[in-house]
XYZ file of N, CA and C in Angstrom:
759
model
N 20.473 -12.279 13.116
C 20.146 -11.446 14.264
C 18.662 -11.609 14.602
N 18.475 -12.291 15.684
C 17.007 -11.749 16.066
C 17.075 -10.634 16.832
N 15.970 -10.265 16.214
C 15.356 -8.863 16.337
C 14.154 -8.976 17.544
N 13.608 -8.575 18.557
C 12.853 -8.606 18.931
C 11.935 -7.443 19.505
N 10.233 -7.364 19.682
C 10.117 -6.188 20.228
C 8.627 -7.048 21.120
N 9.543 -7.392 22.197
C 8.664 -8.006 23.539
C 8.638 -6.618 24.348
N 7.319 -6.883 24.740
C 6.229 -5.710 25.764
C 6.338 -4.496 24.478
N 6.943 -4.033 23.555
C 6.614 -3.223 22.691
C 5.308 -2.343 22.108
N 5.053 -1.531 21.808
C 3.960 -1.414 21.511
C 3.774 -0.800 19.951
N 3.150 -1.294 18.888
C 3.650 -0.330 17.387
C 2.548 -0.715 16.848
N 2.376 0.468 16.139
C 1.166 0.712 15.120
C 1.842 1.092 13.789
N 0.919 0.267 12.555
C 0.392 0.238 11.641
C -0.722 0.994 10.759
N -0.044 1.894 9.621
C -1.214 2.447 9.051
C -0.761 2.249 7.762
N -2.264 1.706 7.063
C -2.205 1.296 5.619
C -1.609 0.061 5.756
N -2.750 -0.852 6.994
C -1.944 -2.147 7.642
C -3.027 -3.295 7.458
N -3.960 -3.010 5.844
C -5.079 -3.817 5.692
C -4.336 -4.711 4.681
N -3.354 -4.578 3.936
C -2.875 -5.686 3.325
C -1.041 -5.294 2.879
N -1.046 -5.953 1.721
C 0.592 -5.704 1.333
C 1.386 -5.727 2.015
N 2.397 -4.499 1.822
C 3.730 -4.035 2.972
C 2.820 -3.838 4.528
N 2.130 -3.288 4.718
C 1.328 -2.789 6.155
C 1.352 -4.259 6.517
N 0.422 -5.534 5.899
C -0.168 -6.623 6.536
C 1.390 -7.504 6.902
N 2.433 -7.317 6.180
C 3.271 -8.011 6.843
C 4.418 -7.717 7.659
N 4.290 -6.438 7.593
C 4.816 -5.759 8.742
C 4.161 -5.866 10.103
N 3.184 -5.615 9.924
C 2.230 -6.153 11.150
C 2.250 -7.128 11.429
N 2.458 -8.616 11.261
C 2.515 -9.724 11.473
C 3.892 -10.101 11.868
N 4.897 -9.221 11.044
C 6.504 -9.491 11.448
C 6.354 -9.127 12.494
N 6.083 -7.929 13.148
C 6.105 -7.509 14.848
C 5.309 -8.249 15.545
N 4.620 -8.845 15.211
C 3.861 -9.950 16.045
C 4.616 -10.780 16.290
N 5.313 -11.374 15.225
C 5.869 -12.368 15.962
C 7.199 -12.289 16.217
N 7.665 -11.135 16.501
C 8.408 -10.973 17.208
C 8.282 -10.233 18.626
N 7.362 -10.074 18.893
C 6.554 -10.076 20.408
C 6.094 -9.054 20.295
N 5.371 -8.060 19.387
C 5.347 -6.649 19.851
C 3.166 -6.661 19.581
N 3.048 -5.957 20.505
C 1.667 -5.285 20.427
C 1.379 -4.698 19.633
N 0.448 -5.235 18.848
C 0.598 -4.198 17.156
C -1.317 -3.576 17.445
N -0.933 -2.643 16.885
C -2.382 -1.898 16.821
C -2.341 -1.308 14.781
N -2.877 -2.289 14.147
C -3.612 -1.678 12.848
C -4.600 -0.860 12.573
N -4.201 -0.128 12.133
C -4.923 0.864 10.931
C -5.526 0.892 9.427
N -6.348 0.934 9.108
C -6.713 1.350 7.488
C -7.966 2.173 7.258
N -8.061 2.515 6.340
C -9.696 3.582 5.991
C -10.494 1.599 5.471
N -10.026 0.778 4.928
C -10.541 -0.402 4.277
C -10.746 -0.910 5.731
N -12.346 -0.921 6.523
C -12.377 -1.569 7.588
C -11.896 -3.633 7.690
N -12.756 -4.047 6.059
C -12.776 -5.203 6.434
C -11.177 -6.096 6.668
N -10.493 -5.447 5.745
C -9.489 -5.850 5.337
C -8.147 -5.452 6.413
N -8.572 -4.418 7.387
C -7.986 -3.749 8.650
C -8.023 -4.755 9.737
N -9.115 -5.526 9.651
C -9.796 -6.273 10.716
C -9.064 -7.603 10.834
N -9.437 -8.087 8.943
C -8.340 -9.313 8.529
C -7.093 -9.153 9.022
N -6.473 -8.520 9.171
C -4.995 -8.197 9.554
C -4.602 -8.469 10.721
N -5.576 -7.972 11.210
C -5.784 -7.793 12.883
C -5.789 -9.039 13.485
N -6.953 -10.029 13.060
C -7.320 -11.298 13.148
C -6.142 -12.246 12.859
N -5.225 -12.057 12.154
C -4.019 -13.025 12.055
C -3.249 -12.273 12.826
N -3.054 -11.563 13.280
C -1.801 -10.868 14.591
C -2.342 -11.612 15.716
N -3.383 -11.468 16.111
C -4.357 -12.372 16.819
C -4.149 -13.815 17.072
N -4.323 -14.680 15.961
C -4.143 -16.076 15.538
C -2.481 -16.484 15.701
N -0.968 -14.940 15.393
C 0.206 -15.520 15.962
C 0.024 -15.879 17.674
N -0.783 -14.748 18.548
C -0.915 -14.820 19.702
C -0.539 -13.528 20.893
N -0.457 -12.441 19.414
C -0.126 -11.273 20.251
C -1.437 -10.467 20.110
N -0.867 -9.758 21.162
C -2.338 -8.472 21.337
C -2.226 -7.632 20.240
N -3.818 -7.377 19.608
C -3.642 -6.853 18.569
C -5.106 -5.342 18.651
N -5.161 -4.222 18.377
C -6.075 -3.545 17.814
C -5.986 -2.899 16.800
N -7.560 -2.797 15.972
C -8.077 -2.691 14.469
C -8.428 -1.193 15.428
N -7.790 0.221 14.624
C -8.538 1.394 14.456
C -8.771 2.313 13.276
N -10.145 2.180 12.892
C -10.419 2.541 11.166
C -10.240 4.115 11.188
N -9.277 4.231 10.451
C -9.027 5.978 10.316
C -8.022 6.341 8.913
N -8.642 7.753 8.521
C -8.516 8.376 7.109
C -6.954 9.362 7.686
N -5.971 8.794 7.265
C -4.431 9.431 7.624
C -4.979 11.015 7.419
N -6.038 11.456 6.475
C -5.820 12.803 6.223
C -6.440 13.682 6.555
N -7.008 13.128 7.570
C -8.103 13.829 8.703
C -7.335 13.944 10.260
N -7.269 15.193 10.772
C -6.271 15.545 11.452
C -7.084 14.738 12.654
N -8.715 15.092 12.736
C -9.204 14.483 14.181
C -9.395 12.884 14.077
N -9.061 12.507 12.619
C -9.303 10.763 13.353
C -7.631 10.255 13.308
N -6.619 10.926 12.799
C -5.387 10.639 13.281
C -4.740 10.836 14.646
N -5.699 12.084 15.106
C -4.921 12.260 16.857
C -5.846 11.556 17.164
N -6.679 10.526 17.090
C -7.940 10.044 18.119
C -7.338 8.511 17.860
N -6.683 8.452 16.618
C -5.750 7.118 16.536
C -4.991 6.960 17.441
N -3.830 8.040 17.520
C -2.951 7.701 18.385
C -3.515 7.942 20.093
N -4.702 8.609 20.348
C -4.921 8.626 21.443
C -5.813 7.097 21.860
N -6.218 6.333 21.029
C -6.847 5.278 21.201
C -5.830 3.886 21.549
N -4.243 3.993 21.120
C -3.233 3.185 21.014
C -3.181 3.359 22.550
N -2.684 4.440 22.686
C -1.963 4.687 24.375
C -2.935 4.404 25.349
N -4.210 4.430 24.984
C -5.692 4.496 25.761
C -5.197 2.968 26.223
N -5.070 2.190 25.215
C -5.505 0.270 25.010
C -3.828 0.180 25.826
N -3.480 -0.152 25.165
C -2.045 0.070 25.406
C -1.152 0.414 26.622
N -1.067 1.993 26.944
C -0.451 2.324 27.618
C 0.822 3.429 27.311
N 1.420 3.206 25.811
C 2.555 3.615 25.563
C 2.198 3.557 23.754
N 3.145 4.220 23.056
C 3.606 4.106 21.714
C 5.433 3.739 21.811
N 5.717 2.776 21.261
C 7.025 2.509 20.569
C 7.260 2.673 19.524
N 6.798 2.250 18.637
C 7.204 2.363 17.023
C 5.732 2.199 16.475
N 5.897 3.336 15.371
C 5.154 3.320 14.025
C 5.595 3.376 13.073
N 4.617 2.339 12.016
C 5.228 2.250 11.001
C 4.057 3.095 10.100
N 4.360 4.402 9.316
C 3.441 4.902 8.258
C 3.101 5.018 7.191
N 2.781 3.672 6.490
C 2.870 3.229 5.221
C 1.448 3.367 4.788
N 0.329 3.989 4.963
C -0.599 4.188 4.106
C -0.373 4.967 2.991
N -0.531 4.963 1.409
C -0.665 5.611 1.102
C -1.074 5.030 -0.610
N -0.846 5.743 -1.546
C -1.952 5.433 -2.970
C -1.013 5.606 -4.141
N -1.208 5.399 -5.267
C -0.437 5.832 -6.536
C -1.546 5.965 -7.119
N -2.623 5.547 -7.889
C -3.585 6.144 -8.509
C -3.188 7.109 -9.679
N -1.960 6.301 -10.611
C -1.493 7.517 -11.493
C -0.647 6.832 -12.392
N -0.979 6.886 -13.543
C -0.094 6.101 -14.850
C -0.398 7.041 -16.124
N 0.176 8.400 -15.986
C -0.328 9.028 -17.130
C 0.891 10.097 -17.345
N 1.266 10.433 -18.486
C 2.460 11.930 -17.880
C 1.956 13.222 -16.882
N 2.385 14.027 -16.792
C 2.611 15.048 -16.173
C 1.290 15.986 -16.417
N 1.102 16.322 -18.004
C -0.195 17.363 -18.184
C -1.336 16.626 -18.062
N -1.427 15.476 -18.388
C -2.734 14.598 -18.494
C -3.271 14.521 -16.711
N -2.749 14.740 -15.925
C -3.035 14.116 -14.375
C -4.206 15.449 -14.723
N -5.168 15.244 -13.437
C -6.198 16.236 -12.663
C -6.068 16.642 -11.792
N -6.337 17.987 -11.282
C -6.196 18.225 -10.102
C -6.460 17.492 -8.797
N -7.861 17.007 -9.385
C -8.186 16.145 -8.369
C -7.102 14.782 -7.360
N -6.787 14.507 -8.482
C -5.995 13.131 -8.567
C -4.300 13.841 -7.948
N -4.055 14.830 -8.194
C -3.208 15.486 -7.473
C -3.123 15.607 -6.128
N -4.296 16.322 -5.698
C -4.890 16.374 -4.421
C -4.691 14.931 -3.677
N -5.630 13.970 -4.456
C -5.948 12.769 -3.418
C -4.533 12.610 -3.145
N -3.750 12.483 -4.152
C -2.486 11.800 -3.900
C -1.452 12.134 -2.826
N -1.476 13.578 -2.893
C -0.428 14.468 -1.795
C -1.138 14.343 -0.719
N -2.687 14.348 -0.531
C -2.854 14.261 0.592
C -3.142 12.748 1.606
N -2.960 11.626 0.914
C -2.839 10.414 1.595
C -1.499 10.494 1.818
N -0.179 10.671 0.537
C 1.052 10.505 0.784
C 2.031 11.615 1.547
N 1.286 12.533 1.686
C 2.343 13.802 2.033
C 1.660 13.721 3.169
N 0.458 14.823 3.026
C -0.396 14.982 4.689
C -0.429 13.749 5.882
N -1.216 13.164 5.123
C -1.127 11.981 5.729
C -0.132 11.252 6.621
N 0.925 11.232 6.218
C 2.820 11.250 6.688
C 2.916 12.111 7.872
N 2.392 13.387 7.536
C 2.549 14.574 8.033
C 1.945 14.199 9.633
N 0.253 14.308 9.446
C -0.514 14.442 10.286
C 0.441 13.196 11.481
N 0.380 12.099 11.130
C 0.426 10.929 11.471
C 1.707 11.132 12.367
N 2.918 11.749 11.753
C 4.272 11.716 12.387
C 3.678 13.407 13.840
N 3.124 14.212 13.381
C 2.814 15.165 14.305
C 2.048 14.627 15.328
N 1.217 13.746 15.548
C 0.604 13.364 16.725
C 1.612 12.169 17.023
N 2.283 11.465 16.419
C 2.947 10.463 17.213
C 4.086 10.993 17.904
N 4.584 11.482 17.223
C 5.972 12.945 17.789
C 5.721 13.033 19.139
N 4.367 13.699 19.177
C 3.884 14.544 20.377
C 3.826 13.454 22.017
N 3.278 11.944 21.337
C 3.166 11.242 22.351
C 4.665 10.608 22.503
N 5.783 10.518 21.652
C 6.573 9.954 21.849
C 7.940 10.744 23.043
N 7.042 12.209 22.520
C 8.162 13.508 23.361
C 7.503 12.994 24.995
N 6.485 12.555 24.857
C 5.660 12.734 26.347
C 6.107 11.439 26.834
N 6.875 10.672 26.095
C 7.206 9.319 27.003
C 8.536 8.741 27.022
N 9.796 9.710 25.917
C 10.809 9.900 26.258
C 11.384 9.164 25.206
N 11.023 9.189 24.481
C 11.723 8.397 22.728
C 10.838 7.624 22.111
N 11.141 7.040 20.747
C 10.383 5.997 20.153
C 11.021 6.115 18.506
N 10.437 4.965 17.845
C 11.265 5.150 16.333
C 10.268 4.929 15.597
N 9.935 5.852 14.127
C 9.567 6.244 13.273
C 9.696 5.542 11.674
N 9.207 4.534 10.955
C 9.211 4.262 10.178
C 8.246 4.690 8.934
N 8.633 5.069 7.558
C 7.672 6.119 6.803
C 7.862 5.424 5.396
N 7.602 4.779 4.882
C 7.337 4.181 3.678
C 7.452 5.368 2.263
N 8.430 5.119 1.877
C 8.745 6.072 0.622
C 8.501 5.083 -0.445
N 9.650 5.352 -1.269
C 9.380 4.502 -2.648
C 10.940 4.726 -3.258
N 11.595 4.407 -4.340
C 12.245 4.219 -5.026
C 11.994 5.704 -5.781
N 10.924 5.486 -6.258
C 10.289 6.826 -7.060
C 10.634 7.995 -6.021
N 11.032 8.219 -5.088
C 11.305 9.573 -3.886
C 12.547 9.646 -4.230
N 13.204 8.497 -4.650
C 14.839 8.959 -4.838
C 14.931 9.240 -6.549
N 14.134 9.083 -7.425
C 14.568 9.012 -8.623
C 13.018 9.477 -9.625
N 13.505 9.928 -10.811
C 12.200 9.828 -11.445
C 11.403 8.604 -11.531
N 9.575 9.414 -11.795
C 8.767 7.975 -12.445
C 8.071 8.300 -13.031
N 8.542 7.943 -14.751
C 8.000 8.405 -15.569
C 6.309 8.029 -15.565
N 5.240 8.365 -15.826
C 3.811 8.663 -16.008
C 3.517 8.263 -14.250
N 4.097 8.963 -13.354
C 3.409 8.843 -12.140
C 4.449 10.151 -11.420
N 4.168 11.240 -11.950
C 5.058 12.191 -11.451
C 4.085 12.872 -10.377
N 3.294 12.820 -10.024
C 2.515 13.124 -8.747
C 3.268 12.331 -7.573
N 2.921 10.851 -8.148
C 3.452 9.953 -6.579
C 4.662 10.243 -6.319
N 6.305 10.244 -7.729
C 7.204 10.482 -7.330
C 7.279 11.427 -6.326
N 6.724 12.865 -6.664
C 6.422 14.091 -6.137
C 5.821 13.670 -4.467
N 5.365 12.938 -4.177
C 4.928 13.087 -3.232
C 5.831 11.999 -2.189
N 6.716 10.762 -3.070
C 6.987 10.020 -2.241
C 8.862 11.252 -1.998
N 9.288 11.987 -2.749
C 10.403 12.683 -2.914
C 9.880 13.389 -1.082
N 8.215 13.893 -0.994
C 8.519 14.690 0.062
C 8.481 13.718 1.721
N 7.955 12.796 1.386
C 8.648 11.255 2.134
C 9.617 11.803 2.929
N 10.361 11.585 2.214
C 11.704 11.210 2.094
C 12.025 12.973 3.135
N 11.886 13.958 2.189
C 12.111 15.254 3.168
C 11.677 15.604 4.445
N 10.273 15.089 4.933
C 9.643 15.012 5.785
C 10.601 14.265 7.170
N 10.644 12.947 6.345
C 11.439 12.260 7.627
C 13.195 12.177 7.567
N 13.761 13.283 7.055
C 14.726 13.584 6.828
C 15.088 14.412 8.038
N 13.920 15.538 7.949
C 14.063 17.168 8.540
C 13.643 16.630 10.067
N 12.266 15.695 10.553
C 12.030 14.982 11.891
C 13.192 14.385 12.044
N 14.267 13.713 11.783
C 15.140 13.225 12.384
C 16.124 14.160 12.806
N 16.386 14.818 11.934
C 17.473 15.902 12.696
C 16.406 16.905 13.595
N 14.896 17.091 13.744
C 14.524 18.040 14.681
C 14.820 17.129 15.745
N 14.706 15.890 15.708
C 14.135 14.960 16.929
C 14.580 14.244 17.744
N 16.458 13.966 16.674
C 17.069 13.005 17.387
C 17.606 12.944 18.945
N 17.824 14.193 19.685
C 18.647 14.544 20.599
C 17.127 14.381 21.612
N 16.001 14.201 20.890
C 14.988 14.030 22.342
C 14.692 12.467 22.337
N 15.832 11.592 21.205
C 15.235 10.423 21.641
C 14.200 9.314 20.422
N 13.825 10.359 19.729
C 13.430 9.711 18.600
C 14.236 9.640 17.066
N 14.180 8.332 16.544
C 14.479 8.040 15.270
C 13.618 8.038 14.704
N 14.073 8.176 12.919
C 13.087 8.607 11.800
C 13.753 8.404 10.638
N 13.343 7.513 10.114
C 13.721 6.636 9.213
C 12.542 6.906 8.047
N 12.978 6.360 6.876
C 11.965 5.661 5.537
C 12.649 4.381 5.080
N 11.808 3.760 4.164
C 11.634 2.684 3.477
C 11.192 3.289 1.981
N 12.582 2.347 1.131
C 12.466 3.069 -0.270
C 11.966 1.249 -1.208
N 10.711 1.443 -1.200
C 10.762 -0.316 -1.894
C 11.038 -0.136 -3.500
N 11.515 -0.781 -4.377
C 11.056 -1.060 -5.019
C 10.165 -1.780 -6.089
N 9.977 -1.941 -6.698
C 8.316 -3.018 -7.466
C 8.030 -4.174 -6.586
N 7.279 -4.168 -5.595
C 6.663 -5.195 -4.701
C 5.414 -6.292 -4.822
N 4.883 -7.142 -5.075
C 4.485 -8.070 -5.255
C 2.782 -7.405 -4.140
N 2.265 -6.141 -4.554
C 1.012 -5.877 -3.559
C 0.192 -5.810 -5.130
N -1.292 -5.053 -4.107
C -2.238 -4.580 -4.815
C -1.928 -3.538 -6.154
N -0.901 -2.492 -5.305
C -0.301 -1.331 -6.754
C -0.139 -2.460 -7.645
N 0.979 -3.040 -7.628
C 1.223 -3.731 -8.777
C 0.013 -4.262 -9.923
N -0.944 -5.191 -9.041
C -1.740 -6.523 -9.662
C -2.505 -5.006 -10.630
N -2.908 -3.891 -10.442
C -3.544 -2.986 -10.883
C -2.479 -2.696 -12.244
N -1.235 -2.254 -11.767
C -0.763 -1.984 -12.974
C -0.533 -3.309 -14.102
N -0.586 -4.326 -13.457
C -0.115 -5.922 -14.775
C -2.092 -6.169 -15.297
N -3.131 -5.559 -14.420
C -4.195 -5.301 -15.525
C -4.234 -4.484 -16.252
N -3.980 -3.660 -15.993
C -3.784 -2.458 -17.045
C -2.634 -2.554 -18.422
N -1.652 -3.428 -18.140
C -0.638 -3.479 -18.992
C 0.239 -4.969 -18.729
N -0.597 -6.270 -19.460
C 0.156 -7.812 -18.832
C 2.212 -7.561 -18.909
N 2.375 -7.011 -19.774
C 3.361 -6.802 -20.216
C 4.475 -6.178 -18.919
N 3.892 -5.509 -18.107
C 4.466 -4.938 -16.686
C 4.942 -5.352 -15.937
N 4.779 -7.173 -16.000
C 5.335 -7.879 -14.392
C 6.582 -8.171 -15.225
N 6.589 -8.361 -16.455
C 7.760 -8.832 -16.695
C 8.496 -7.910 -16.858
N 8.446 -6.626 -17.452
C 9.152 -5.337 -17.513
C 9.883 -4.844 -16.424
N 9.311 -4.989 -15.119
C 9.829 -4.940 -14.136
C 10.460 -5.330 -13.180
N 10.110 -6.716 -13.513
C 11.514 -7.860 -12.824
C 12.374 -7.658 -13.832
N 12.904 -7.616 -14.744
C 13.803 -7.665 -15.488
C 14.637 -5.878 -15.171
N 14.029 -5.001 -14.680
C 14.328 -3.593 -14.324
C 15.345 -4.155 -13.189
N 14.757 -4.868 -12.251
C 15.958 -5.203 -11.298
C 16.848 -5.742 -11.756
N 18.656 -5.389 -11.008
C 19.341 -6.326 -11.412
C 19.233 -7.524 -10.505
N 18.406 -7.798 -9.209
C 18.133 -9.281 -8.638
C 17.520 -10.254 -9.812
N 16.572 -9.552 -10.327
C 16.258 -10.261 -11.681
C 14.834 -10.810 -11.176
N 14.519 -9.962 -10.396
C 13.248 -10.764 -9.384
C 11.958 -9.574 -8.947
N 11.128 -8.914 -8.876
C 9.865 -8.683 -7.838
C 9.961 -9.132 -6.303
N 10.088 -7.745 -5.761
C 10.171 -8.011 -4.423
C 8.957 -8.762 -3.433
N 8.666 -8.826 -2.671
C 7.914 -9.407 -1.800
C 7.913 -8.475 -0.238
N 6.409 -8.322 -0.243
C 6.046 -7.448 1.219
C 6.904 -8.294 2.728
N 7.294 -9.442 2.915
C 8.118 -9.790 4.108
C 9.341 -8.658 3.437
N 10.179 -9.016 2.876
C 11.494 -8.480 2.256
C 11.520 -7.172 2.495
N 10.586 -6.285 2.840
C 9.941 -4.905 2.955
C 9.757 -4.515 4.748
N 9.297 -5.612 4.900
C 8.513 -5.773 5.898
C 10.149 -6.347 6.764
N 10.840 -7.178 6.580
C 12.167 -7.079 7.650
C 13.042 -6.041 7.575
N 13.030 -5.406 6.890
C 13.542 -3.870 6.843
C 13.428 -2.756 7.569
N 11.730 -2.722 7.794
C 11.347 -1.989 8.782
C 11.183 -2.305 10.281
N 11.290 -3.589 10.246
C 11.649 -3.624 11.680
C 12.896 -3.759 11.769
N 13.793 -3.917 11.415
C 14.986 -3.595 11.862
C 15.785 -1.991 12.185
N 14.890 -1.093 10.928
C 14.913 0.406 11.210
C 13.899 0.385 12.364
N 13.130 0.102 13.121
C 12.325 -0.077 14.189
C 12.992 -0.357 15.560
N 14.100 -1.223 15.356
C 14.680 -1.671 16.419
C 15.940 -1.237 17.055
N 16.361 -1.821 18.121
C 17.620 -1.207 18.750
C 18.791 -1.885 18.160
N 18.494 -2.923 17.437
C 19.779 -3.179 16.411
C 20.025 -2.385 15.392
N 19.125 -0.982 15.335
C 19.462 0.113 14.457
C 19.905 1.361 15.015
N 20.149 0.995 16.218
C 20.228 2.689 17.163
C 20.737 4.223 16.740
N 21.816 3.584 16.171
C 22.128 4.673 15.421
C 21.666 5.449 14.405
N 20.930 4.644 13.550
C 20.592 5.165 12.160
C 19.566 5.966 12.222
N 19.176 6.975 11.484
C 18.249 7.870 11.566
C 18.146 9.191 10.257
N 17.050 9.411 9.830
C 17.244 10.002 8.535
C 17.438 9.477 7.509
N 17.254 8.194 7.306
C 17.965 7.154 6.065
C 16.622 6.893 5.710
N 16.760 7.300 3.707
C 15.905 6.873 3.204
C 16.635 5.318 3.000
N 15.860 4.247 3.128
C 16.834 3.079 3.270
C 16.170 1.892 2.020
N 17.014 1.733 0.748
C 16.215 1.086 -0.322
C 16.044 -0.394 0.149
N 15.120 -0.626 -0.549
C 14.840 -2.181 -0.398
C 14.135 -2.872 -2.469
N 15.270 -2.478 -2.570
C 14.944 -2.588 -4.383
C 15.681 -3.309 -5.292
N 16.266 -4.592 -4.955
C 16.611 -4.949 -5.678
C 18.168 -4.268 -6.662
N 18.622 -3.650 -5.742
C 19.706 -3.025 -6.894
C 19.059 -2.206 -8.120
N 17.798 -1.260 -7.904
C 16.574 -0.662 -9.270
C 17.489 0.511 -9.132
N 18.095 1.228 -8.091
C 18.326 2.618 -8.227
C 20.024 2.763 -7.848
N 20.786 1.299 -8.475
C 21.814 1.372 -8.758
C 22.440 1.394 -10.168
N 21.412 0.880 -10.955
C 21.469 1.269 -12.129
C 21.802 2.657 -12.814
């Protein structure tokens, strides 16, 4: 099936590398106007610059998901350039957590809910708002595997990717009858930055975890990244509310 999203318009957040950078590039080249996001300017820019180099229109806008005024000044900067919002995809967010349950800090609590929860939050409330004002659009929200299931020494992120998952559960049934879909993405162990952090911390991890799948393999950010545009597109019309795995068979086990 090609998929396409010519004259489209979709933004990217947490679109400086990994799942974000090739999601952004998948809608490129499949015709769509991508506008990236990250708090990491340089690496926001890089992104940008190869959406660029496929040959589609592309804008870099540097903004912190958990700041309510540079998230509505995001989406007011898209429609500014632009004209319109079609699809976002809202995949910024952090794990910063390999420890049990009592050992975490508050702190580290905090950061976490508020890139992965708020952040979600803020991001889907101002896009909502422009999407009600232009008569539909579809919603993509980056969960995790960990939202559907425990994770042992990262029970913050589970915790936060579980409210993922509720968030764009409860927007799809507020939203569907005005036109918008609202979807997630459940990856499991992906071939990004999280990872390379956890196989320093522990060499023993890349292999622990391909072998967790029954593919027998480590996913890859395209594999992630055609997922969401297809929950993006009108070859998904129907679907909505689906936390939708992309794991290897991890949470059939």
């Amino acid at each position: 099936m090609d998929i396409r999203f010519d004259n489209k318009v979709v933004l990217v957040t947490g679109g400086g590398g990994g799942i974000g950078r090739a999601s952004a590039l998948a809608f490129a080249r499949a015709g769509a106007k991508v506008a990236v996001t990250d708090r990491d300017v340089a690496a926001g820019e890089e992104t940008t610059a190869q959406v660029k180099a496929l040959g589609a229109e592309a804008l870099f806008i540097a903004a912190d998901v958990m700041q309510a005024a540079q998230v509505q000044a995001m989406v007011t900067q898209v429609v500014a350039h632009f004209g319109r919002l079609d699809c976002a995809f809202n995949n910024a967010g952090i794990e910063e957590e390999h420890m049990r349950l009592a050992d975490c800090e508050e702190a580290t609590f905090d950061r976490i809910m508020g890139v992965n929860v708020k952040g979600v939050w803020l991001c889907m409330k101002y896009q909502i708002a422009q999407m009600l004002a232009q008569g539909g659009g579809a919603i993509v929200n980056t969960a995790s595997v960990a939202g559907l299931v425990g994770a042992p020494k990262m029970s913050t992120y589970s915790a936060s990717k579980h409210a993922v998952i509720g968030l764009t559960k409860s927007a799809a049934v507020e939203y569907g009858r005005k036109g918008i879909r609202v979807n997630a993405v459940c990856p499991g162990v992906i071939r990004t930055v999280m990872l390379e952090r956890a196989v320093q911390a522990d060499p023993k991890v890349a292999a622990t975890v391909a072998g967790a799948h029954p593919i027998g393999r480590i996913g890859e950010p395209d594999e992630v990244a055609a997922a969401v545009l297809w929950l993006s597109s009108d070859a998904s019309s129907f679907v909505t509310g689906l936390a939708h795995t992309v794991d290897g068979g991890l949470t059939s086990v």
